[in-house]
Short mmCIF file of C-alpha atoms in Angstrom, two decimals:
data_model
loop_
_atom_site.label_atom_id
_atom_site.label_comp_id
_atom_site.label_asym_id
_atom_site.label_seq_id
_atom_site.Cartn_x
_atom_site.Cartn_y
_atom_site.Cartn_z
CA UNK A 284 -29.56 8.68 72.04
CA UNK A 285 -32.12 8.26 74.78
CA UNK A 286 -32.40 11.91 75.10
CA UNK A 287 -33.07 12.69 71.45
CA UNK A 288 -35.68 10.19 71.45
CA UNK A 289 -37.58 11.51 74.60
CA UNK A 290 -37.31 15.08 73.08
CA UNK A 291 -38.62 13.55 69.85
CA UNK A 292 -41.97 11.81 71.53
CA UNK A 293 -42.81 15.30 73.72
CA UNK A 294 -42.62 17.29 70.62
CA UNK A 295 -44.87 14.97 68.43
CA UNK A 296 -47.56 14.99 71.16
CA UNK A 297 -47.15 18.46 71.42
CA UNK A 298 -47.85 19.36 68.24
CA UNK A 299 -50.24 16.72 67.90
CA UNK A 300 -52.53 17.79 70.75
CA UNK A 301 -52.52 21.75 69.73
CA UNK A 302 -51.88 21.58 66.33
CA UNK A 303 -56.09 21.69 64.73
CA UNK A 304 -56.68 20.21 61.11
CA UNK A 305 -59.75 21.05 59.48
CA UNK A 306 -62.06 21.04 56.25
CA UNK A 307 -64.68 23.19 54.54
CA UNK A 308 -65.53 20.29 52.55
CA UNK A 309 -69.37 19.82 52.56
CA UNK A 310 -68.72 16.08 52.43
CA UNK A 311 -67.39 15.84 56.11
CA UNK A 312 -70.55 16.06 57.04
CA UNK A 313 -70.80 12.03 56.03
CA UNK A 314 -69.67 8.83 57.61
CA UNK A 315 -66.70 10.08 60.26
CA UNK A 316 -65.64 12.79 58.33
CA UNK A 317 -63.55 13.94 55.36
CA UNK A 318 -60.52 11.06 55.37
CA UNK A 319 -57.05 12.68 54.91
CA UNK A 320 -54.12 11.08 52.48
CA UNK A 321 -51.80 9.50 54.95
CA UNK A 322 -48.51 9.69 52.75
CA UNK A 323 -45.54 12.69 52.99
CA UNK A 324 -45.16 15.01 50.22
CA UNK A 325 -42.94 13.06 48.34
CA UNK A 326 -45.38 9.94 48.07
CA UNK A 327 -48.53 12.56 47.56
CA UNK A 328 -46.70 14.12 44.20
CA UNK A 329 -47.01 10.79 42.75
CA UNK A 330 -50.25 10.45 42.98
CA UNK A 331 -50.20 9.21 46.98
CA UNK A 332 -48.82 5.71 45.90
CA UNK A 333 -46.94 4.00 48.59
CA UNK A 334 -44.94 1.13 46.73
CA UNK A 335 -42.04 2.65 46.08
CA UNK A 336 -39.28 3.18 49.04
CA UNK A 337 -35.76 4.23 49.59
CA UNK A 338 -33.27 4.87 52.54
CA UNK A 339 -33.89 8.47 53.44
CA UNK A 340 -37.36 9.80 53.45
CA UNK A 341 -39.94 7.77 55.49
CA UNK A 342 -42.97 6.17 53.89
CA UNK A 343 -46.58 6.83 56.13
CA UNK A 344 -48.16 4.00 53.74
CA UNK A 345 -46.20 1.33 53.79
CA UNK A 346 -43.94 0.11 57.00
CA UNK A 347 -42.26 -2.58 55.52
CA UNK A 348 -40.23 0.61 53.96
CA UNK A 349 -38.47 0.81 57.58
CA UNK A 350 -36.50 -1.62 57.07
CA UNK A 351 -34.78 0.15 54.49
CA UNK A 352 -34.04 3.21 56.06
CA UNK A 353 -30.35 3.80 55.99
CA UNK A 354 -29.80 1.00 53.61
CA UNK A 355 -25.82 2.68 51.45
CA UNK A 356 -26.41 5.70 53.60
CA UNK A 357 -24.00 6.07 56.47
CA UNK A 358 -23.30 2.46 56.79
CA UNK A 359 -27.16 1.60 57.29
CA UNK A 360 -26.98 2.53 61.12
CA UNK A 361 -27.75 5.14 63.03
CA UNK A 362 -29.69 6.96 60.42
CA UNK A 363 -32.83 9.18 62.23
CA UNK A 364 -34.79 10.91 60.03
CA UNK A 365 -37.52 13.28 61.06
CA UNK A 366 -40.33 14.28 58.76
CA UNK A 367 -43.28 16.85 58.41
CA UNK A 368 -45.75 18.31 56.43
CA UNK A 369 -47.61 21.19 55.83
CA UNK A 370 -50.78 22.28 53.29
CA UNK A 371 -52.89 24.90 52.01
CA UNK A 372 -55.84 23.82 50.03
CA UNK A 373 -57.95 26.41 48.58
CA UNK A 374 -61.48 25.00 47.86
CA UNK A 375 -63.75 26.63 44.97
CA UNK A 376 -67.54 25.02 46.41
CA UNK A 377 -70.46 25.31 43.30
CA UNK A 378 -74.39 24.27 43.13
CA UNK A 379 -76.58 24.35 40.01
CA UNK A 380 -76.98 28.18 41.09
CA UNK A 381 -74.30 29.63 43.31
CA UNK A 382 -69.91 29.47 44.04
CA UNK A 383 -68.21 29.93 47.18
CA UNK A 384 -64.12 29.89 47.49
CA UNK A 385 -62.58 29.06 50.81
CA UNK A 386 -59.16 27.74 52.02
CA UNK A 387 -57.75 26.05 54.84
CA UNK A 388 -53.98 25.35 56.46
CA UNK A 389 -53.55 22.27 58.33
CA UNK A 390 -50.22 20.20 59.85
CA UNK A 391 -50.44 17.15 57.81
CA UNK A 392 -48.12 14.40 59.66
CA UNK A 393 -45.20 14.96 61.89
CA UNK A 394 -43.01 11.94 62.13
CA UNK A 395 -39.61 9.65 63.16
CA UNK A 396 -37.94 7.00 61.90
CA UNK A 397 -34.78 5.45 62.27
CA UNK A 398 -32.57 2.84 61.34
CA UNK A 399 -31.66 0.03 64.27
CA UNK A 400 -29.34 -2.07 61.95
CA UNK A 401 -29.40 -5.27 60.36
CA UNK A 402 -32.39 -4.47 58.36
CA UNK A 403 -34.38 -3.52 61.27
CA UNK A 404 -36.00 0.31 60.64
CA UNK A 405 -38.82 2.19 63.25
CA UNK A 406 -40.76 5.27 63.52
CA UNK A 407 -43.69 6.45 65.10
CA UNK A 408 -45.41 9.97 64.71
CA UNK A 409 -49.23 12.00 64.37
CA UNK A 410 -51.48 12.99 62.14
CA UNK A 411 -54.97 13.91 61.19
CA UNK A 412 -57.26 10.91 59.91
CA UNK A 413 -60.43 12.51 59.50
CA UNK A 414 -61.77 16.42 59.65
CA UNK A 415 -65.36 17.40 59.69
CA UNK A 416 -66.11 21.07 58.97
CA UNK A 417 -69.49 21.98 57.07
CA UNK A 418 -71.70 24.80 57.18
CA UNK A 419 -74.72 23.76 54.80
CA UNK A 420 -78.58 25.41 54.36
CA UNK A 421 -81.30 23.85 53.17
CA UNK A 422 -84.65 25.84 52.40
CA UNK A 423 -87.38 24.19 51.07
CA UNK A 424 -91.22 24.12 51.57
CA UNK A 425 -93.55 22.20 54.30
CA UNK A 426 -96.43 20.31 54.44
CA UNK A 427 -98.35 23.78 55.31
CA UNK A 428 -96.54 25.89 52.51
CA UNK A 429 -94.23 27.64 55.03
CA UNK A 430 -90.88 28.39 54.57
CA UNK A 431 -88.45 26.53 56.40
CA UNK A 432 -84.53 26.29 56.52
CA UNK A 433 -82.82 23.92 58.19
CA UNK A 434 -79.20 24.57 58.67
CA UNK A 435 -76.48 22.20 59.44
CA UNK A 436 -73.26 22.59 61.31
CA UNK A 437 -70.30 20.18 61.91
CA UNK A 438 -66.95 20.53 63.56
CA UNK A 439 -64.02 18.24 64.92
CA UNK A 440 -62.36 14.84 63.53
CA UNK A 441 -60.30 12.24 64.58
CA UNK A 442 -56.47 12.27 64.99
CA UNK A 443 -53.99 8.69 64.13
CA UNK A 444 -50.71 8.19 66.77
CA UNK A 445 -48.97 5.73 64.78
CA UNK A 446 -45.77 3.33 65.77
CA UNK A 447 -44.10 1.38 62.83
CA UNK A 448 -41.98 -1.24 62.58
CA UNK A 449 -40.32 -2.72 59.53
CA UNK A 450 -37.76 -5.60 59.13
CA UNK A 451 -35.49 -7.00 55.78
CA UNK A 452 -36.10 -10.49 56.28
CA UNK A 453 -33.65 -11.27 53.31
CA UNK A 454 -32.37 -9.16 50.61
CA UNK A 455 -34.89 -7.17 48.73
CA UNK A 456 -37.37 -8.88 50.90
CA UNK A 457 -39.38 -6.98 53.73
CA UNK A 458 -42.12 -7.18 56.13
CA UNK A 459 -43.68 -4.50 58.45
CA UNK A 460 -46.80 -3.58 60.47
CA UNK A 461 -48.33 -0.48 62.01
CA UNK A 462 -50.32 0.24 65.30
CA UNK A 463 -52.93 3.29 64.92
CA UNK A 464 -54.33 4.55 68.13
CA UNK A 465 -57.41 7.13 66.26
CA UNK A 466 -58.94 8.82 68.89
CA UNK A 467 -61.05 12.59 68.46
CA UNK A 468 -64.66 14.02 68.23
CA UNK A 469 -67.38 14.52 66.01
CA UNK A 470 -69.81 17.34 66.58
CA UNK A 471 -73.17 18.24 64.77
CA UNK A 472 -75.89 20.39 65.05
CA UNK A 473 -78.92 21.17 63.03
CA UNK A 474 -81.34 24.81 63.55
CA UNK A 475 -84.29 24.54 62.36
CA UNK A 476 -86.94 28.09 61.85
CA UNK A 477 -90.22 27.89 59.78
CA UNK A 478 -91.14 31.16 58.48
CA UNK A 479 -93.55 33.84 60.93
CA UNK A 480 -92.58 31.26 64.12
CA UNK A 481 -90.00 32.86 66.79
CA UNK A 482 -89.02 29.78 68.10
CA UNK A 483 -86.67 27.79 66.58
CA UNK A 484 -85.78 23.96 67.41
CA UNK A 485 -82.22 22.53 67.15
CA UNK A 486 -80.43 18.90 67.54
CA UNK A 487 -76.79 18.90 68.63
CA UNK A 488 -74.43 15.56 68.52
CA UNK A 489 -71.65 15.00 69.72
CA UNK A 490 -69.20 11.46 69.81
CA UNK A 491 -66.25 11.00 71.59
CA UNK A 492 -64.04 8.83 69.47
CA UNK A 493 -61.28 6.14 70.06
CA UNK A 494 -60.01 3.02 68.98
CA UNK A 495 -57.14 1.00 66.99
CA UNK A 496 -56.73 -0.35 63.44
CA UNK A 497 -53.61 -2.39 62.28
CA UNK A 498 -51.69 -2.11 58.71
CA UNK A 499 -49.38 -4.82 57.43
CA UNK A 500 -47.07 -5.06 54.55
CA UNK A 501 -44.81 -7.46 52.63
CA UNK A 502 -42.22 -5.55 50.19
CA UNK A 503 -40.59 -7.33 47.35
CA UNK A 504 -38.02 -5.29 45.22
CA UNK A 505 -35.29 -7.40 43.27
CA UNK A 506 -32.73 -6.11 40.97
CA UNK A 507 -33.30 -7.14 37.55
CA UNK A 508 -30.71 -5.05 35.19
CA UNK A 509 -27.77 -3.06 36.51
CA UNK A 510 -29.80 -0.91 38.80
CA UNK A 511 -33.06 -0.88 37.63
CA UNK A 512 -35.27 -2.97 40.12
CA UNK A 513 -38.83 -4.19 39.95
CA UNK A 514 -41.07 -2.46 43.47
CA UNK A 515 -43.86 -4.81 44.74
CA UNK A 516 -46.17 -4.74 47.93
CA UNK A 517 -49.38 -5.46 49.25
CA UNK A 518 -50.51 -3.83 51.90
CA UNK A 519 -53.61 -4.77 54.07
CA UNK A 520 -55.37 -1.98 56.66
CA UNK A 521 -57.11 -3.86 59.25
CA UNK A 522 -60.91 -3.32 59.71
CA UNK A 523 -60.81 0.00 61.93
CA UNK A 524 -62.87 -0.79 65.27
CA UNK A 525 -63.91 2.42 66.92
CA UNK A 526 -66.02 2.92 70.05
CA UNK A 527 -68.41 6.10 69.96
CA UNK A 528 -69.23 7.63 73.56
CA UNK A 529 -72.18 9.64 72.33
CA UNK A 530 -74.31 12.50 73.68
CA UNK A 531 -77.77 14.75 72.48
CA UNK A 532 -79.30 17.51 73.34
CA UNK A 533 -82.70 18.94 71.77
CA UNK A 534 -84.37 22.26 72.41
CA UNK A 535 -85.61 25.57 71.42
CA UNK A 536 -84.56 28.91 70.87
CA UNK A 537 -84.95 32.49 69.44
CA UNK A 538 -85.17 33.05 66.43
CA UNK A 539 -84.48 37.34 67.05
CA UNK A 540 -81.57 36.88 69.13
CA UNK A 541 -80.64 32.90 69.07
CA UNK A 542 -81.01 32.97 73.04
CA UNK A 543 -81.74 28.82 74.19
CA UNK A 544 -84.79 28.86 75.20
CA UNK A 545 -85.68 25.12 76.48
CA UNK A 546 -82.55 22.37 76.22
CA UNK A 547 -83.44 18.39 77.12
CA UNK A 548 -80.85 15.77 77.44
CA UNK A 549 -81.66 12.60 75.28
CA UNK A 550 -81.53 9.39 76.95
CA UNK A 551 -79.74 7.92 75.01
CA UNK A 552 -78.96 4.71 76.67
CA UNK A 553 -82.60 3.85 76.56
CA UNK A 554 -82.05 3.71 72.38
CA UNK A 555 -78.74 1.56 73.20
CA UNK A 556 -76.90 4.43 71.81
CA UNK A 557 -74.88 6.18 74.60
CA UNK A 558 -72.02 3.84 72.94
CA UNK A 559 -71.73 2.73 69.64
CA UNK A 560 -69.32 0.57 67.65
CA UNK A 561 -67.97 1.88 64.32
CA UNK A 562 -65.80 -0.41 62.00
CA UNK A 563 -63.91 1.04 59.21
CA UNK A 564 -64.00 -1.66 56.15
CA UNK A 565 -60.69 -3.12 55.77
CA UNK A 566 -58.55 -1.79 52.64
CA UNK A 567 -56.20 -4.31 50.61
CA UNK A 568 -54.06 -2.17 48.40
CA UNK A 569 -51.51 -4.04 45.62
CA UNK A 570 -48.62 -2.16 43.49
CA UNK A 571 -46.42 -2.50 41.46
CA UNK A 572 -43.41 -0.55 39.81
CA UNK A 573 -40.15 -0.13 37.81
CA UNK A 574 -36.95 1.84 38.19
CA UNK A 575 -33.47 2.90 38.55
CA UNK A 576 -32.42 3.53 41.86
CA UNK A 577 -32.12 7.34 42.76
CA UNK A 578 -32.84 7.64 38.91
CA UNK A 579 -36.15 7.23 37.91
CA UNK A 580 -39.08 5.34 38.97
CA UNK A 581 -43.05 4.55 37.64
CA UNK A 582 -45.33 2.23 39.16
CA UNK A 583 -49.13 2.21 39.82
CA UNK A 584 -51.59 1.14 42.85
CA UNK A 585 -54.79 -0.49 43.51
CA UNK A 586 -57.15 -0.35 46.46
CA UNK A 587 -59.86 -1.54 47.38
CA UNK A 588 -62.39 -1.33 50.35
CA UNK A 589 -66.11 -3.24 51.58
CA UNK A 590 -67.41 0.45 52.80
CA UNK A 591 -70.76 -1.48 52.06
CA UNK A 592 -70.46 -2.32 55.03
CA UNK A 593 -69.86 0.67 56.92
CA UNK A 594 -72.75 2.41 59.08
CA UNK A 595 -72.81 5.02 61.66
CA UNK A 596 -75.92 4.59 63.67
CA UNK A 597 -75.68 7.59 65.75
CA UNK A 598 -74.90 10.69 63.27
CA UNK A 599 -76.52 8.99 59.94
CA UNK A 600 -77.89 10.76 57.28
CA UNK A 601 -80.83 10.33 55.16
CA UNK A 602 -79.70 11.01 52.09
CA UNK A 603 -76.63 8.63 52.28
CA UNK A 604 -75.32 5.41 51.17
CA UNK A 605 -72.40 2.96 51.20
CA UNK A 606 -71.01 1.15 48.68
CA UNK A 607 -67.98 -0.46 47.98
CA UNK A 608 -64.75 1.81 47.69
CA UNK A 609 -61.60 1.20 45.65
CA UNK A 610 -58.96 3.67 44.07
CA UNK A 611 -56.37 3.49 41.17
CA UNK A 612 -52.98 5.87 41.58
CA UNK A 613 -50.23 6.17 38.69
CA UNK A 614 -46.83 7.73 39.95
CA UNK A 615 -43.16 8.98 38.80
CA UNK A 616 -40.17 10.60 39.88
CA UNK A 617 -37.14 11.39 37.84
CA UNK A 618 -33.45 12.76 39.43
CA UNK A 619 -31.43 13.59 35.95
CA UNK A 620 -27.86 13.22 38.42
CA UNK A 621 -27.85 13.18 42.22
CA UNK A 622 -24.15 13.19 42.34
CA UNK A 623 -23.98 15.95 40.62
CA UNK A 624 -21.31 18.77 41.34
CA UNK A 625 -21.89 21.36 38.35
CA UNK A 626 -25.92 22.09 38.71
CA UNK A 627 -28.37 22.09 41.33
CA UNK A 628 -30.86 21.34 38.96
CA UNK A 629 -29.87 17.95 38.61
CA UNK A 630 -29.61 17.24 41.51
CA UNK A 631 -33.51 18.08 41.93
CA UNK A 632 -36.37 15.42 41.96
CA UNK A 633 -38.76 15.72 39.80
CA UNK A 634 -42.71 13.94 40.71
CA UNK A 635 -45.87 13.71 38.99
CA UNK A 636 -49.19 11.43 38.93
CA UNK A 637 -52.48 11.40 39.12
CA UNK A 638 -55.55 9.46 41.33
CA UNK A 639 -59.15 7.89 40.62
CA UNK A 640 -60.77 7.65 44.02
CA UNK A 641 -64.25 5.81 44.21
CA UNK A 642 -65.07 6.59 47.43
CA UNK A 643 -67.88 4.94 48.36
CA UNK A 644 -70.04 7.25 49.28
CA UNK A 645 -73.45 7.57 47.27
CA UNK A 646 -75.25 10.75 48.12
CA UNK A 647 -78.75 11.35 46.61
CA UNK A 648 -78.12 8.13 44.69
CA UNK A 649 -75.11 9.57 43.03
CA UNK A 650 -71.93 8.57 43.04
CA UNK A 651 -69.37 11.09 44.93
CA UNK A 652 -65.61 10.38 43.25
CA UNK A 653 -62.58 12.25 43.39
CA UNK A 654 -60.24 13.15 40.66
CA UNK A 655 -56.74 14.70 41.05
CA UNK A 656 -53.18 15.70 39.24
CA UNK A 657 -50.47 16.05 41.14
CA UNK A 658 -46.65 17.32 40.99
CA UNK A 659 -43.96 19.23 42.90
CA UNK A 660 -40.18 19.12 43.56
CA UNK A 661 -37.62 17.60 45.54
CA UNK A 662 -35.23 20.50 46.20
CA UNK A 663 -31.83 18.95 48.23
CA UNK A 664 -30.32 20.47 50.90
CA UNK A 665 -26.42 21.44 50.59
CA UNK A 666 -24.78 18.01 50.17
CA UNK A 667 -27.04 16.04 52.64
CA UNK A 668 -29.40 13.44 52.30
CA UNK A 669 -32.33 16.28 53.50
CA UNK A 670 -34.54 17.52 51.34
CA UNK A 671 -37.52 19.93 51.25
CA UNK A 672 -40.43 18.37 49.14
CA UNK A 673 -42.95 21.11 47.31
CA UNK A 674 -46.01 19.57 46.25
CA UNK A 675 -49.14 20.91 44.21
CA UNK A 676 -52.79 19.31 43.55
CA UNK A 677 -55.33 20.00 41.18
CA UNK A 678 -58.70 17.91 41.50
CA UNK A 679 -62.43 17.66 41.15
CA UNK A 680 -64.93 15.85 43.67
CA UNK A 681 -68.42 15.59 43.78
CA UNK A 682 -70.89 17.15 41.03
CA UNK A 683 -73.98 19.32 41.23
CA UNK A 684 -76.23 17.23 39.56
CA UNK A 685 -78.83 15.81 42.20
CA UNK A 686 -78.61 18.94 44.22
CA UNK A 687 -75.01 18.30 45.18
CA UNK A 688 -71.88 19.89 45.39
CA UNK A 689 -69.05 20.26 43.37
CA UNK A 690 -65.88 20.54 44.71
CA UNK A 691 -62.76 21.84 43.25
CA UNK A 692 -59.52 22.64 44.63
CA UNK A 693 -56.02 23.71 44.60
CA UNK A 694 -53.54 22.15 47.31
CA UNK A 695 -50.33 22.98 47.91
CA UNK A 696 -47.76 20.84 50.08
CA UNK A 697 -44.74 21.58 52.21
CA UNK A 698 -42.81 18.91 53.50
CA UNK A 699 -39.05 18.98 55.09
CA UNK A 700 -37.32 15.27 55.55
CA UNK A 701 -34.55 15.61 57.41
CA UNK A 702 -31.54 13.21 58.27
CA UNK A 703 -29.33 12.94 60.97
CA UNK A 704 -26.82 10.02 63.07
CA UNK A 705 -28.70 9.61 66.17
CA UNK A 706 -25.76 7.88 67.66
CA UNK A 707 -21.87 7.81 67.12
CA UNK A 708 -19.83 5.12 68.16
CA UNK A 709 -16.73 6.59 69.83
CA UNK A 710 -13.58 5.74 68.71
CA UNK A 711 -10.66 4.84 70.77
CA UNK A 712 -7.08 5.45 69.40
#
């Protein structure tokens, strides 16, 4: 037991540490980054709502869901189940005049959980919180009629280590809470050339990240006909507080070959910021749902979030504001048998929803929301309780009115939950 569990930890923080997410998304180059949807697969396909749970796949959203783990499967204890993901999102970028396409891979979560007994369900695992990754050029005219282009540049993000806990306080009742350690950095850099000078100027960032937030949740899920049971929680993420270690450098350098040519080190601590505080709004999030268990579910979430109140001092921007965030999710899942013997196919999983994200962000005095359809397939393996989750997004963000982006893209999901007895009691004839 011990031994699994050791080789479990090195092998999350191994992956963890050289495993790189990233984004071409032009609006990472805001706040700290573009946020990532911290649910498997199987929640993501319906829509990336976290209310429902059952007693073999693990739940990123919502840790009172531990304590269900292994609830009717192999006598509730001893269940381990590990769980990871994997994406390609291919991004189709368009202004008012021009369209780029791009795509990016990224590890998505890697996780445990497992099943103590008695209602009493853990995990702990790693994944990406935030990505920054822009490459953006503005040209426009000066004071003196000159051409000049400033170019901006952005790379890093911020990784979550998570440890859950989650306990069945009495039936169909359950509690939980989550630790996140978020730690990473945040680099930027802006060139700037003005036409028939051969010296250009440039301002490079850089903040070394780290600090915890807390998420708590109360599960309520009571039979009300046969099997079909009503799926409540309410969920509250803790107000994020993050300490920035921050450095700046300015200079010059040429234009012909991009050679530096003069750097300075800003003092910083003479601005009081060499360190800088950065609190992530809490988010509330309520839902609500209806089902049959391992039938069919539906339910819906709400969430909502004070990023009114969110500032970065340090790597602001301009042309940015904050206003208050909030997000509506619908989700479903249908299994036509999952006993059965005769066909596969209905013994498949079959998800869908959609999400309305507000995100708070108001760029050039527009609103920047996100808009996406989701689906995919829970394919089981032989007669196990594993299963490898295919997943597929379609969704719009941004616009280009307001000289802005729009941003669509096409995601695709791999996820494998996998579950195993981490222990055998021995028995003695």
């Amino acid at each position: 037991m011990i031994r699994k569990i050791v080789i479990a930890i090195v092998y999350i923080t191994t992956v963890g540490m050289y495993a790189q997410d990233g984004t071409v998304s032009p609006y990472s180059f805001f706040g700290i980054g573009d946020l990532k949807n911290e649910s498997t697969v199987e929640n993501q396909m319906m829509g990336g709502i976290g209310v429902y749970a059952d007693s073999i796949h693990i739940n990123l959203k919502n840790p009172a869901a531990y304590g269900k783990l292994g609830l009717e499967v192999m006598d509730r204890e001893g269940l381990v189940t590990y769980t990871v993901g994997v994406s390609n999102k291919q991004y189709t970028l368009k202004s008012f005049t021009e369209e780029q396409q791009s795509s990016i891979t990224n590890v998505d979560y890697l996780a445990l959980g497992f099943s103590v007994g008695n209602g009493l369900g853990m995990g702990f695992g790693i994944m990406p919180y935030s990505s920054v990754g822009y490459n953006l050029v503005e040209e426009r005219t000066n004071a003196s009629g000159s051409d000049l282009v400033n170019v901006y540049n952005g790379e890093g993000g911020l990784t979550r280590a998570f440890y859950s806990i989650g306990y069945e306080v009495v039936k169909d009742l359950s509690i939980g809470a989550t630790v996140n350690f978020n730690f990473g950095t945040l680099d930027s850099e802006r060139l700037q050339q003005v036409e028939d000078i051969q010296f250009g100027t440039f301002d490079r960032r850089s903040s070394r990240i780290n600090g915890f937030d807390f998420n708590y949740a109360l599960n309520y899920t009571p039979i009300i006909k046969g099997r079909q049971r009503l799926h409540s929680s309410i969920r509250v993420n803790t107000q994020g507080n993050l300490v920035s270690k921050n450095d700046r450098q300015i200079g010059s350098f040429s234009v012909a070959n991009g050679g530096t040519i003069e750097e300075v080190e800003v003092n910083l601590a003479a601005q009081n910021l060499s360190n800088t505080e950065l609190k992530i709004p809490t988010t509330t999030t309520i839902g609500l749902g209806y089902g049959e268990d391992y039938k069919w579910f539906v339910g819906a979430e709400y969430s909502f979030q004070e990023m009114s109140s969110f500032e970065n001092s340090f790597l602001g921007a301009d042309s940015i504001a904050y206003e208050d965030a909030s997000s509506f999710a619908l989700g479903a899942f249908i299994t036509p048998d999952h006993n059965s013997f005769s066909s596969y196919l209905k013994r498949i999983t079959y998800r869908a929803g959609l999400r309305l994200d507000k995100t708070g962000m108001l760029v050039n005095d527009v609103d920047i929301n996100n808009f996406g359809i989701t689906f995919g397939l829970g394919l089981p393996l032989g007669r196990s309780f594993s299963n490898l989750n295919l997943g597929f997004e379609i969704g719009k963000r941004g616009t280009t009115r307001a000289n802005l982006i729009e941003e669509s893209y096409f995601k695709f999901n791999v996820g494998l939950s996998l579950n195993d007895r981490w222990f055998q009691k021995r028995k003695i004839n």
